[in-house]
Amino acid sequence: MKIQENKVVGLTYELKVSKLEDEIESAPFSVEIREEDDPFYFLFGQSGLPEKFEELLAGKVDGEDFSFSIPVDGAYGEPDDELVITLPKSQFSGERGFSPEMLEEGNFLPLMDENGYSMQAKVLKDLGENLLLDFNHPLVGFDLHFEGKIIEVREATKEEIAHGHVHGEYGEHD
């Protein structure tokens, strides 16, 4: 079965990233590995991943290997300075599920937007009463290099299509 709209896709991969700084491309370094004991599953056409990622997988079949790179402009783009903001540290209290260790510089805070969707912010600096947070995607500014294998392609259920995500063992449980 070919990867196309409304198919559930399972894959294993290694993601490496590189960055262009002062006109010199850094050597790609590994940031994520998904192996057969923890594959990545998504609903094709509704993954929330960069469009180019899905474009480069379209038409591939179960068992097929893949290897491709997505430049920064086709991935998560360049950093947006407007997504770096200062918020009162009081918003991240113990009553709201935050510990002091979570607020240390370099950590990612698990948050939800006003619609209940998961998001995260990186703590850039502790400013005393405030925190300087970066809401840019962690892979913003990087070229992405994927190498992996398609391990499953199947029809999505009506519920998966309606909910916009995979259900079951490797998906969400609704």
Steps between C-alpha positions, in 0.01 A plus 500: 500500500633844406531794735231753415230715659319341797738203532659415833877486461744336739871554462836475666764765442798694615472877486819701473515879483751748368521876498658759275704747702732759345448324163637171641269198533545315829542123491160334547444371852236254619208641701245216486490128427174307469563125488269201451418479872381865491399585141349831394140484376301780340194565286627605158364843408434593864837445665576860593852440367662716232317454168828409332535197735170356378572595137824301507326193647197507267475192279747290700390152613530272803858371531654779293807685628523878478769762531445872440588845626272797553662844498406745775252687277306175434530385861421725799642822356713763667453610863227758558606765754132564584483148648759589764305655788527581868239359736461529878654205682184493715313345203713187548415416861493164676119517502514501120728195495837672462800429723791743547727257310274524195560876485877470461665648189510261205198295606186463289172574679197289402216746443154523341364777283157657549343224286649218710771401251838392633791732444835567659727790579872497568617690807767735366567702814384535858445873551408477869126569509467416130611236252620563146335225291545392139184361338672426167499133396817330635610418142457852364806615308621148419519293182343158568656174376282187522603141438262216573257233393124480446378218727125526444246669276131435565158652447403746772177430684208744478571601861868567429408719203233684702738556795802581282739255669590134534326288765618179658835367618718769336248782497270687732236325705159665463 
